[in-house]
Amino acid sequence: MELYAEGGFEHTTVAEIAARAGLTERTFFRHFADKREVLFSGAVAFREFLVAEVDAAPPDVPPLEVVTAAFSSASDAFFEERRDLVRGRQAIIDANVELQERERIKMASVASALADALHLRGVGEPAAGLAAEAGVVVFTIAFDEWVRAAGGTTLSERIWALIEELRALTAASAPGARHRR
Amino acid sequence: MELYAEGGFEHTTVAEIAARAGLTERTFFRHFADKREVLFSGAVAFREFLVAEVDAAPPDVPPLEVVTAAFSSASDAFFEERRDLVRGRQAIIDANVELQERERIKMASVASALADALHLRGVGEPAAGLAAEAGVVVFTIAFDEWVRAAGGTTLSERIWALIEELRALTAASAPGARHRR
């Protein structure tokens, strides 16, 4: 990560990364499919944490709340105490379109895993998919605000505030729209 | 598109596509950056249509309703009468991970254009970004249902039904969640 920040992602070779980490290139490729994967090494743990939170939620909690609470806990567990590190990683991703695509793919797999976890709780479609995708949207926007902010509000607080904002947006739009058409 | 369906996307060459369309390879590349772009040739028109709808909406219509109404009109203009063609295209995309990524990128650019159009209406953040992203999620799920369904409900009807579902999900989740934490 330091190397990506120093020399730019494109100009950093796997040989340099491996050397900095005290690994051979061969060992590097045993752990990561390519040099992009280094930046996403926490993605599987993040996804599994979220799914475990959904699995552990009491049965009567409604789907979007389950998803939101999972993102809120994951924010505390993965990000809140490491804003500088997370910010450094984000700056690298922001500077590279390929990495942004990779990040989008990872979040799509998070949404799909969350929808599956909701199915196991007996949530049907379209509620499960919609709650999962809406949760990912809310988390992504909250994360984006948080990583760029100087301090103050926690990521978890931002997530809950955005759910409230989404509630307000849907409350303002849906019924009126149906009548006006 | 016929060629992709016949031989699979990976095995179809630009030379074959160009020949079928009565073009030289050179002319083909003047119109499309690569063979994947052929499938997304309507993406710019779709995005511009949505932005024009947002621009034309009366000033008092709330943001998520503006976005939803734009997707609803675009559904009628671009998809409703061409389900077989759209379904053929989707089958090609479903069979190829790279194309799915390209589609996700296109939809991210739609969300970003919609957020910009909402900014021009005086909608601030996070409402603009959230309304745009939520609209894209709703459209994507509605489209996915519609393209796989045998008939019946129109894409536009599915979009409005999902907005209603999203309203129900947020109404059930947000306030309870804040108290329960």
Tab-separated table of N, CA and C in Angstrom, chain A residues 60 101 105 119 133 157:
chain	number	residue	atom	x	y	z
A	60	ASP	N	-37.226	-11.449	14.451
A	60	ASP	CA	-38.293	-10.467	14.202
A	60	ASP	C	-37.778	-9.125	13.673
A	101	GLU	N	-13.534	-0.360	-10.569
A	101	GLU	CA	-14.371	-1.447	-11.072
A	101	GLU	C	-14.289	-2.650	-10.146
A	105	ILE	N	-17.280	-4.550	-8.109
A	105	ILE	CA	-17.559	-5.980	-8.185
A	105	ILE	C	-17.614	-6.585	-6.785
A	119	HIS	N	-32.560	-14.538	2.524
A	119	HIS	CA	-33.397	-15.672	2.097
A	119	HIS	C	-33.444	-16.734	3.202
A	133	GLU	N	-29.397	-4.512	-1.671
A	133	GLU	CA	-28.841	-3.490	-2.575
A	133	GLU	C	-28.955	-2.096	-1.972
A	157	GLU	N	-22.822	6.125	12.492
A	157	GLU	CA	-23.834	7.197	12.595
A	157	GLU	C	-24.270	7.681	11.213
